CSV table of N, CA and C in Angstrom, one decimal:
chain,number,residue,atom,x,y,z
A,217,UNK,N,154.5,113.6,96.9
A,217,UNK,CA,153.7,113.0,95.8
A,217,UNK,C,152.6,112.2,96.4
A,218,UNK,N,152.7,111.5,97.7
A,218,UNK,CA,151.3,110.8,97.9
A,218,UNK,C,150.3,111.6,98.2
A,219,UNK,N,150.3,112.6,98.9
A,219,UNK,CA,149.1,113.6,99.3
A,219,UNK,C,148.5,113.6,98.0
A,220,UNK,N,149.3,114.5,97.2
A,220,UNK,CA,148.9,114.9,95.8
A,220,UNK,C,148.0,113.2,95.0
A,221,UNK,N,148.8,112.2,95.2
A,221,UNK,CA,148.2,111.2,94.7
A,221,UNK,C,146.5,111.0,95.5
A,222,UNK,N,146.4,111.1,96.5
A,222,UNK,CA,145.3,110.9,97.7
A,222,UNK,C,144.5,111.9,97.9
A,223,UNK,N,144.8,112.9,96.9
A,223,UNK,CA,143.9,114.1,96.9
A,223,UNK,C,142.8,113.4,95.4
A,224,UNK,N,144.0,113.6,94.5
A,224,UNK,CA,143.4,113.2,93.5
A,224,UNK,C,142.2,111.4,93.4
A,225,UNK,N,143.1,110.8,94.2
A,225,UNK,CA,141.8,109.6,94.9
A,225,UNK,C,140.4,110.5,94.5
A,226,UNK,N,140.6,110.9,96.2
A,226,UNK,CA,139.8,111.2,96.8
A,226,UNK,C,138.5,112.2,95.7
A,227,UNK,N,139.0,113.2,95.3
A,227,UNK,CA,138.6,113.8,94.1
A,227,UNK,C,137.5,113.0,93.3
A,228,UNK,N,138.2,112.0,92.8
A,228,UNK,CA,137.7,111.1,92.0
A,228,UNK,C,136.7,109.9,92.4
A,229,UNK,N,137.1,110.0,93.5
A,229,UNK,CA,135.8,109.0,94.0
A,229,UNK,C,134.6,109.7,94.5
A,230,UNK,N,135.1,111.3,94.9
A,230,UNK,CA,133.9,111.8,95.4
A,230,UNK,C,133.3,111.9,94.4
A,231,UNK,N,133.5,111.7,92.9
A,231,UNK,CA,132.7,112.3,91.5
A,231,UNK,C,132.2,110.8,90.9
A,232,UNK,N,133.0,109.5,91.2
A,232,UNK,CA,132.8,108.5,90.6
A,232,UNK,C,131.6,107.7,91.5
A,233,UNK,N,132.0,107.6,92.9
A,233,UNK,CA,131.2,106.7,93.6
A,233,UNK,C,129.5,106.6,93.6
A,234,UNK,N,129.4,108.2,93.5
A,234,UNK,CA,127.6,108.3,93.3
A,234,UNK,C,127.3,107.9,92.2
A,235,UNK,N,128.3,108.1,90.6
A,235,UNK,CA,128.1,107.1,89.6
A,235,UNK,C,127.4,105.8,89.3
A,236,UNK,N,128.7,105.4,90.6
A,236,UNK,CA,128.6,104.1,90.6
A,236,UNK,C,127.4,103.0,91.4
A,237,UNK,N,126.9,104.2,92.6
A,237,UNK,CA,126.0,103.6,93.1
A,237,UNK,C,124.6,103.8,92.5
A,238,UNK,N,124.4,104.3,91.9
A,238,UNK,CA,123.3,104.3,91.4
A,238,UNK,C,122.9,103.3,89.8
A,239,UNK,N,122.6,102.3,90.4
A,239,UNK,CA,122.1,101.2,89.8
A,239,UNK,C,120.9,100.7,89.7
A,240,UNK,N,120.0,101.4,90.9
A,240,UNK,CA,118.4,101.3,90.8
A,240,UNK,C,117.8,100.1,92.2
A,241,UNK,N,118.9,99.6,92.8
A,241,UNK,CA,118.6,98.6,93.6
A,241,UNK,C,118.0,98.8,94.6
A,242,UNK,N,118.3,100.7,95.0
A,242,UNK,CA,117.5,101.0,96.2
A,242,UNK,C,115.9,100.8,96.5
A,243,UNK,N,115.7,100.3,95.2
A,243,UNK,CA,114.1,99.8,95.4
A,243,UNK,C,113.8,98.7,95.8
A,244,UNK,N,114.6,97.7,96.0
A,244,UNK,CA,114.6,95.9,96.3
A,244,UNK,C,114.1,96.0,97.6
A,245,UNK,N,113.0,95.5,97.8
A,245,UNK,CA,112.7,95.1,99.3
A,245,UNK,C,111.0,95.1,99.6
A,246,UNK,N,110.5,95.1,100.3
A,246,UNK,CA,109.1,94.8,100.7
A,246,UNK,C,108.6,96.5,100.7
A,247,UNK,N,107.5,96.6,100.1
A,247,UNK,CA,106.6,97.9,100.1
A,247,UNK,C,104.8,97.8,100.4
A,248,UNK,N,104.4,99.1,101.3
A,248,UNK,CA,103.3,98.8,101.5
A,248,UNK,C,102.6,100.0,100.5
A,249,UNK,N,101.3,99.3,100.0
A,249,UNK,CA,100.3,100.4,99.3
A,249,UNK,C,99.8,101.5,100.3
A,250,UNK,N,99.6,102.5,99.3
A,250,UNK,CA,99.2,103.7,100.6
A,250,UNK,C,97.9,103.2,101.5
A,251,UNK,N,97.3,102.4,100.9
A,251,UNK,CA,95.5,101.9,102.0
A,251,UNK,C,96.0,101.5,102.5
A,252,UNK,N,96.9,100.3,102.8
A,252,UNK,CA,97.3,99.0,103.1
A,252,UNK,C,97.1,98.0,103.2
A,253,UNK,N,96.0,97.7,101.8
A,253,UNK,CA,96.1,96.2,101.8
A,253,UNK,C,96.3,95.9,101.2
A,254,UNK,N,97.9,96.1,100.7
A,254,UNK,CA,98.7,95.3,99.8
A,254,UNK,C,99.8,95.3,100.5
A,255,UNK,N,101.0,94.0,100.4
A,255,UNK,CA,102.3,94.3,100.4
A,255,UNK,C,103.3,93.5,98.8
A,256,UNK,N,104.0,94.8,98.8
A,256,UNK,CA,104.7,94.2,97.5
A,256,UNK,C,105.8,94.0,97.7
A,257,UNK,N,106.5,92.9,96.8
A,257,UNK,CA,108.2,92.9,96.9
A,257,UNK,C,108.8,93.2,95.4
A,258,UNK,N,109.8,94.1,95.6
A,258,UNK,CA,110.6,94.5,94.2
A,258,UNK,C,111.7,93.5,94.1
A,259,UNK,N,111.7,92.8,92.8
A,259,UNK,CA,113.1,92.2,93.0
A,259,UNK,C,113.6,92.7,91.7
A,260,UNK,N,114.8,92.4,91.3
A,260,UNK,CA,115.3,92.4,90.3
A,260,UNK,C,116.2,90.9,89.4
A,261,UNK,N,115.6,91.2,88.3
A,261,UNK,CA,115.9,89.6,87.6
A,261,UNK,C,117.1,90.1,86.5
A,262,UNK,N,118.3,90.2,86.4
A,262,UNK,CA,118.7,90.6,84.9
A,262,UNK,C,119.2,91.8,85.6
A,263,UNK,N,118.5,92.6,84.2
A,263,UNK,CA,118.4,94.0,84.3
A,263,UNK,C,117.5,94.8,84.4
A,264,UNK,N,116.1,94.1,84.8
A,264,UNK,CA,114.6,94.7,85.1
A,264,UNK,C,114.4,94.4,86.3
A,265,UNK,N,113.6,95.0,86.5
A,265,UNK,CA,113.0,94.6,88.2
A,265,UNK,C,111.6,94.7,87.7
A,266,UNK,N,110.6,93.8,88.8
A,266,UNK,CA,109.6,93.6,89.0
A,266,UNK,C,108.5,93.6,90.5
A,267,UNK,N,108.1,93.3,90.5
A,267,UNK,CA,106.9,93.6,91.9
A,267,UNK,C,105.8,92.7,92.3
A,268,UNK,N,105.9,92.0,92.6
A,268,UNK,CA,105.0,90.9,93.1
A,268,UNK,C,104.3,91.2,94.5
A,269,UNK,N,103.0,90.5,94.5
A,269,UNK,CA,102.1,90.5,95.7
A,269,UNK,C,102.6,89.5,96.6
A,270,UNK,N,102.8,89.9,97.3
A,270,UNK,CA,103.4,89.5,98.7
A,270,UNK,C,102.4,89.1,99.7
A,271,UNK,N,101.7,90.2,100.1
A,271,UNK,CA,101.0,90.2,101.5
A,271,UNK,C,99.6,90.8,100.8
A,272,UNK,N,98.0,90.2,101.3
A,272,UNK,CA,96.9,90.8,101.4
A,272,UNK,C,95.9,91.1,102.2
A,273,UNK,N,95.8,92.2,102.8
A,273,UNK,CA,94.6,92.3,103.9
A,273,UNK,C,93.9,91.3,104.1
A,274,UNK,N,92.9,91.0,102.6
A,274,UNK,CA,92.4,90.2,102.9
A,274,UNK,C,92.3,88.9,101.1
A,275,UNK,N,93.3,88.5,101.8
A,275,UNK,CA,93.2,87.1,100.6
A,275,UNK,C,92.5,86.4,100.1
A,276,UNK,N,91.5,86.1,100.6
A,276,UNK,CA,90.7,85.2,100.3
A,276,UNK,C,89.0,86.1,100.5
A,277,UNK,N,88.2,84.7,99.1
A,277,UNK,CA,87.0,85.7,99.2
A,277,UNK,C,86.0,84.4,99.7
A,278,UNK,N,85.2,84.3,99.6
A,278,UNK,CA,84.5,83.2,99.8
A,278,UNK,C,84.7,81.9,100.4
A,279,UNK,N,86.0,82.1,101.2
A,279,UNK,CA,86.7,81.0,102.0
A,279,UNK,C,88.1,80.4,101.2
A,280,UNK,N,88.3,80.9,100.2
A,280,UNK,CA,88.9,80.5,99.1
A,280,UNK,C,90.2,81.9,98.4
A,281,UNK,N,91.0,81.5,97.9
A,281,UNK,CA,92.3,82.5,97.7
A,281,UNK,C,91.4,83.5,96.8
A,282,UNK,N,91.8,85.2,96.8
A,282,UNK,CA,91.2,85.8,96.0
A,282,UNK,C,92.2,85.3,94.5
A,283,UNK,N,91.3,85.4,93.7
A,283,UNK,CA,91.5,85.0,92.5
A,283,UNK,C,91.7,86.5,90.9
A,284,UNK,N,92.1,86.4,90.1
A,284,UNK,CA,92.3,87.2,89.0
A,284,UNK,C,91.0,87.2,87.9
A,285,UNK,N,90.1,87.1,88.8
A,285,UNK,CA,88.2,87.5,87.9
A,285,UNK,C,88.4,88.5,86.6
A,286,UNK,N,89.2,89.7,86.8
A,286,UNK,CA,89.2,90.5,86.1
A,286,UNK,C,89.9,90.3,84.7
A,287,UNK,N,90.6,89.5,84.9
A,287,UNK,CA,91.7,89.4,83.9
A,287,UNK,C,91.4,89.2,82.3
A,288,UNK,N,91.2,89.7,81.0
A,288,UNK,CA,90.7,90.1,80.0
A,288,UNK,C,91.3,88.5,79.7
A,289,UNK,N,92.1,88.1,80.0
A,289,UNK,CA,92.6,86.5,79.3
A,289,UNK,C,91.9,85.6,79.9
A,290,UNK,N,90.9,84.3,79.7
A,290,UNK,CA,90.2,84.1,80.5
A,290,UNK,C,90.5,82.7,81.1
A,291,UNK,N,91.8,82.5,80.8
A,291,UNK,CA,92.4,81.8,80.9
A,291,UNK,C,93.4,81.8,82.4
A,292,UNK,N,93.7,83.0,82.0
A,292,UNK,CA,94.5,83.6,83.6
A,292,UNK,C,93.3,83.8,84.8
A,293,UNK,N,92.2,83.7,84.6
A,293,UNK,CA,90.9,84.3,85.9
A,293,UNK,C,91.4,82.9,86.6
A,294,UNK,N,91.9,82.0,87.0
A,294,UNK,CA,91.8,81.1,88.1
A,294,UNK,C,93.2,81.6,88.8
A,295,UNK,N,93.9,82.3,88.4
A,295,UNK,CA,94.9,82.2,89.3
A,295,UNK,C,94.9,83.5,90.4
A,296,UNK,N,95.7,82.9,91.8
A,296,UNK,CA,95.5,84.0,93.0
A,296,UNK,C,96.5,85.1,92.4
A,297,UNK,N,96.0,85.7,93.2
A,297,UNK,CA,96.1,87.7,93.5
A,297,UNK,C,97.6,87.3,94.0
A,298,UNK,N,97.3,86.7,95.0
A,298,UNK,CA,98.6,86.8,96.3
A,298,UNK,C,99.9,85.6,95.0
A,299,UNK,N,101.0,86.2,95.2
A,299,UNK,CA,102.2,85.8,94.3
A,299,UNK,C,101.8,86.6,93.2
A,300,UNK,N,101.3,87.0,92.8
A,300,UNK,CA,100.8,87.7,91.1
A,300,UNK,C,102.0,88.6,90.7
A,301,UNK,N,102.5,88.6,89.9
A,301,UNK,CA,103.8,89.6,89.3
A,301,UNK,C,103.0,90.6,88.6
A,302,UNK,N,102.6,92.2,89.5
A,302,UNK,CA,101.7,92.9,88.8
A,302,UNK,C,102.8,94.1,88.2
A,303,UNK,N,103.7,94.0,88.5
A,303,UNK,CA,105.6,95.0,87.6
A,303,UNK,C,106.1,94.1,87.5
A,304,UNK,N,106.5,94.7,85.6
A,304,UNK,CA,107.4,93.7,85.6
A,304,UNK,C,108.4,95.0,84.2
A,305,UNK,N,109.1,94.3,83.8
A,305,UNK,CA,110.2,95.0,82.6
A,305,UNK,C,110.6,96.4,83.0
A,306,UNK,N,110.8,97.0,84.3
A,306,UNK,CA,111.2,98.2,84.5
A,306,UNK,C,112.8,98.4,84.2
A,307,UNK,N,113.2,99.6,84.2
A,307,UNK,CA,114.4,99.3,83.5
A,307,UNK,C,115.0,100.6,84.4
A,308,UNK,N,116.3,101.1,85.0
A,308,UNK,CA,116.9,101.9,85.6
A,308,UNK,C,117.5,103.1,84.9
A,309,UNK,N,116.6,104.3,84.8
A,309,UNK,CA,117.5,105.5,83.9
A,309,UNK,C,117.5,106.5,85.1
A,310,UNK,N,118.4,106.8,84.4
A,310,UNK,CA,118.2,108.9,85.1
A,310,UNK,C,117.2,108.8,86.5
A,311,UNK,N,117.6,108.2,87.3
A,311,UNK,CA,116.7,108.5,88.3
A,311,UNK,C,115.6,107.8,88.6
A,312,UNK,N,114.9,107.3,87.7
A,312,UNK,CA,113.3,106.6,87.4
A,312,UNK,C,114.1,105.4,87.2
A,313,UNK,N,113.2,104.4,87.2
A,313,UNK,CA,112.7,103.2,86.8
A,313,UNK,C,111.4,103.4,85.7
A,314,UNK,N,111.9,103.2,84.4
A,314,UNK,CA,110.6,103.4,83.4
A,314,UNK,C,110.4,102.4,82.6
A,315,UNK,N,110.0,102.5,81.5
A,315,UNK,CA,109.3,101.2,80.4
A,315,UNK,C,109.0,99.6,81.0
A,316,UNK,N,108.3,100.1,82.5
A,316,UNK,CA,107.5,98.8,82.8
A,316,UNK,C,106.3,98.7,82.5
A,317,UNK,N,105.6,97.5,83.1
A,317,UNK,CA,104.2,97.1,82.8
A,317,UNK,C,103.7,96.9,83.9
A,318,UNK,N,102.6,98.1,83.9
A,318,UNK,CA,101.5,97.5,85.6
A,318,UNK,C,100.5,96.8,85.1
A,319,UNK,N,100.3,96.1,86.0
A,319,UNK,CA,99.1,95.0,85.6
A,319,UNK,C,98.3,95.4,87.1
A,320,UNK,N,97.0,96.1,87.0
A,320,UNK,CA,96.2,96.0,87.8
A,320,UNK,C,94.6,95.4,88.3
A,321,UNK,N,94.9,93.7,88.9
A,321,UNK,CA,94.3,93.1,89.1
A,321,UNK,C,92.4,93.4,89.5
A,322,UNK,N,92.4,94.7,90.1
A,322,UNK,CA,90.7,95.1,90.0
A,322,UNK,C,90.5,95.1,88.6
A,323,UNK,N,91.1,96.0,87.9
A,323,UNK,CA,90.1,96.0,86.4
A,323,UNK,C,90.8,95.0,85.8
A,324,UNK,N,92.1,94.9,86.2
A,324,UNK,CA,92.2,93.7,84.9
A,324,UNK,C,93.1,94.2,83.7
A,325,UNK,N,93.6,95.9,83.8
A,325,UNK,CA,93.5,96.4,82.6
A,325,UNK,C,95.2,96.3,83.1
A,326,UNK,N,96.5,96.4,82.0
A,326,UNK,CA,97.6,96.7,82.2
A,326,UNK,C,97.7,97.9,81.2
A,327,UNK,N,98.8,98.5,82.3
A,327,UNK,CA,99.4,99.9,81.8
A,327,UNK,C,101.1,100.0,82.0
A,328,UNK,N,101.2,101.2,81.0
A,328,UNK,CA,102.9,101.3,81.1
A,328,UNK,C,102.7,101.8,82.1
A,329,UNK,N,104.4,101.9,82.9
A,329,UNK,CA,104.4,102.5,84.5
A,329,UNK,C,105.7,102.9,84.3
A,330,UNK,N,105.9,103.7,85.4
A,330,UNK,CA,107.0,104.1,86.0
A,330,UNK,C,107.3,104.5,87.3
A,331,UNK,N,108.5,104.1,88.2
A,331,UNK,CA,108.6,104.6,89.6
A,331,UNK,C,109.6,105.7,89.4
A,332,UNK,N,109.4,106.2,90.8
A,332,UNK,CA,110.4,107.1,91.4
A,332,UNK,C,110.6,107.7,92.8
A,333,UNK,N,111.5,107.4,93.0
A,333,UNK,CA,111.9,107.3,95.3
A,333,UNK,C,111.9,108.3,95.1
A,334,UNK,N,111.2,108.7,96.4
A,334,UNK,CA,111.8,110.7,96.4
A,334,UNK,C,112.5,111.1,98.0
A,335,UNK,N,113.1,111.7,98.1
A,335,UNK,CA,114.3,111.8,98.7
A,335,UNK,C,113.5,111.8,100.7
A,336,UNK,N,112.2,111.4,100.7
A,336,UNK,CA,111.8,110.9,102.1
A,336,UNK,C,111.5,109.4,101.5
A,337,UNK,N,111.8,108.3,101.0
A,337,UNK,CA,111.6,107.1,100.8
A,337,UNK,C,110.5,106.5,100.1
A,338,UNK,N,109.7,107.6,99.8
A,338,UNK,CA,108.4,107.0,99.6
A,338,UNK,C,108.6,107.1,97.9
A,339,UNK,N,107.8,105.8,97.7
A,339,UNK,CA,108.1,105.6,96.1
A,339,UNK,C,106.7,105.5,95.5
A,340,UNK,N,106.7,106.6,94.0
A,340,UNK,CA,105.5,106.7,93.6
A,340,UNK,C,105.6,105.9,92.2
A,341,UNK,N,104.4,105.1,92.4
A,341,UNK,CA,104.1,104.0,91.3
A,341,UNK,C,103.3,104.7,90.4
A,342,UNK,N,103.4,105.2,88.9
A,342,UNK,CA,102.8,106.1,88.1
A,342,UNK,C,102.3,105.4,86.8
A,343,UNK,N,101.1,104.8,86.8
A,343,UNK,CA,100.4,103.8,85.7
A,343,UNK,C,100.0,105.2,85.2
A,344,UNK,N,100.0,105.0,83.5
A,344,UNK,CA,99.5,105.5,82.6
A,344,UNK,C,99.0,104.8,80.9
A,345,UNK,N,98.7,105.1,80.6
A,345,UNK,CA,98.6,105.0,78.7
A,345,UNK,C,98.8,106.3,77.9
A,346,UNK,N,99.6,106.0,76.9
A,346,UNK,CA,100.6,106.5,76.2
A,346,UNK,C,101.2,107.5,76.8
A,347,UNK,N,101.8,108.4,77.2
A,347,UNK,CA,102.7,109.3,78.2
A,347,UNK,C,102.2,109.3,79.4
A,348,UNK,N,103.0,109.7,80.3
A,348,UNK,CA,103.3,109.4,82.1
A,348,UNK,C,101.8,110.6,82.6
A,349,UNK,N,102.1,111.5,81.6
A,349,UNK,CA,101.3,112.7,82.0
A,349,UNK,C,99.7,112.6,81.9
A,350,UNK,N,99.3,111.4,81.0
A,350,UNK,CA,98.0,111.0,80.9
A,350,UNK,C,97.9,110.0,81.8
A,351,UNK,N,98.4,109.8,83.6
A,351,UNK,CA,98.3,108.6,84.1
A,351,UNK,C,97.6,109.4,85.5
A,352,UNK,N,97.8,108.3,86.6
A,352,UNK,CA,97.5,108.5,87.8
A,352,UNK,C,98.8,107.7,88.8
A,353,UNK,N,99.2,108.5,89.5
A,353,UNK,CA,99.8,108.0,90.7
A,353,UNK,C,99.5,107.6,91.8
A,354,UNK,N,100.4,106.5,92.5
A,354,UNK,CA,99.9,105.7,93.6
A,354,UNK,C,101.2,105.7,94.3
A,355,UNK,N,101.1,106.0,95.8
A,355,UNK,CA,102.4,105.7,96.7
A,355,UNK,C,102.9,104.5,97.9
A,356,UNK,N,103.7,104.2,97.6
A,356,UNK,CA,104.2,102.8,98.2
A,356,UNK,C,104.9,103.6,99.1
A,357,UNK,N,104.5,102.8,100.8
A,357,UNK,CA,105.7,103.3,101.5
A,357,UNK,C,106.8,101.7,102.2
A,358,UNK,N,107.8,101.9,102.2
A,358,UNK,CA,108.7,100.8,102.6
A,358,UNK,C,107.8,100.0,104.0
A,359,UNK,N,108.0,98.8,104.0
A,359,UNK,CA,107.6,98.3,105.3
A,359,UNK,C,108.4,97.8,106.1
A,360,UNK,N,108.0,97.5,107.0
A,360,UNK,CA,109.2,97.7,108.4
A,360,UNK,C,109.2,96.8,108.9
């Protein structure tokens, strides 16, 4: 009876464990923009994860931290680029990370987003307005 019990284990975790591992966390950690002059960090708060500016080529413009000029709120234009939470409310389905919000500090403009790792590590950040298929992609590769 224990084989039999230790088969059926085994069975069952080979079918449960991938289940179980897939929570979305494999995205937590430092990422570089495809140019490179960004670094971002994914964290997760809750049940969303978000993305903050970490690292910038070049920080500062005029001797001074680069700043959020663009930002349609004119109230937010004094604050730096560097720390900026530009992902935030992503949520872990089927694979993706979807119904977040990119906020992209050149124009200023925010868009719904969505990621997705693809099976060589590289994660594609997918800003759009109203469906994914009306957007443009951008790829993050992990930093080392």
């Amino acid at each position: 009876m224990t084989k039999v019990k230790l088969l059926l284990f085994s069975i069952n975790m080979f079918f449960i464990w991938p289940i179980m591992a897939q929570d979305g966390e494999e995205i937590l950690g430092e990422w570089v923009t495809s140019d490179g002059t960004a670094k971002l960090e994914i964290e997760k708060e809750k049940d969303s994860f978000f993305a903050r500016v970490v690292w910038l080529a070049n920080p500062n413009e005029n001797g001074a931290p680069k700043l959020d000029h663009q930002n349609a709120d004119r109230s937010l234009r004094q604050r730096p680029i560097l720390g900026l939470k530009i992902i935030k409310s992503l949520q872990y389905k089927d694979g993706k990370w979807v119904d977040g919000e990119l906020y992209d500090p050149e124009s200023g403009e925010t868009y719904s987003c969505q990621l997705k790792l693809d099976d060589k590590g590289v994660l594609e950040v997918r800003g759009y307005l109203g469906m994914p298929v009306f957007g443009r992609s951008v790829f993050w590769n992990r930093a080392k």
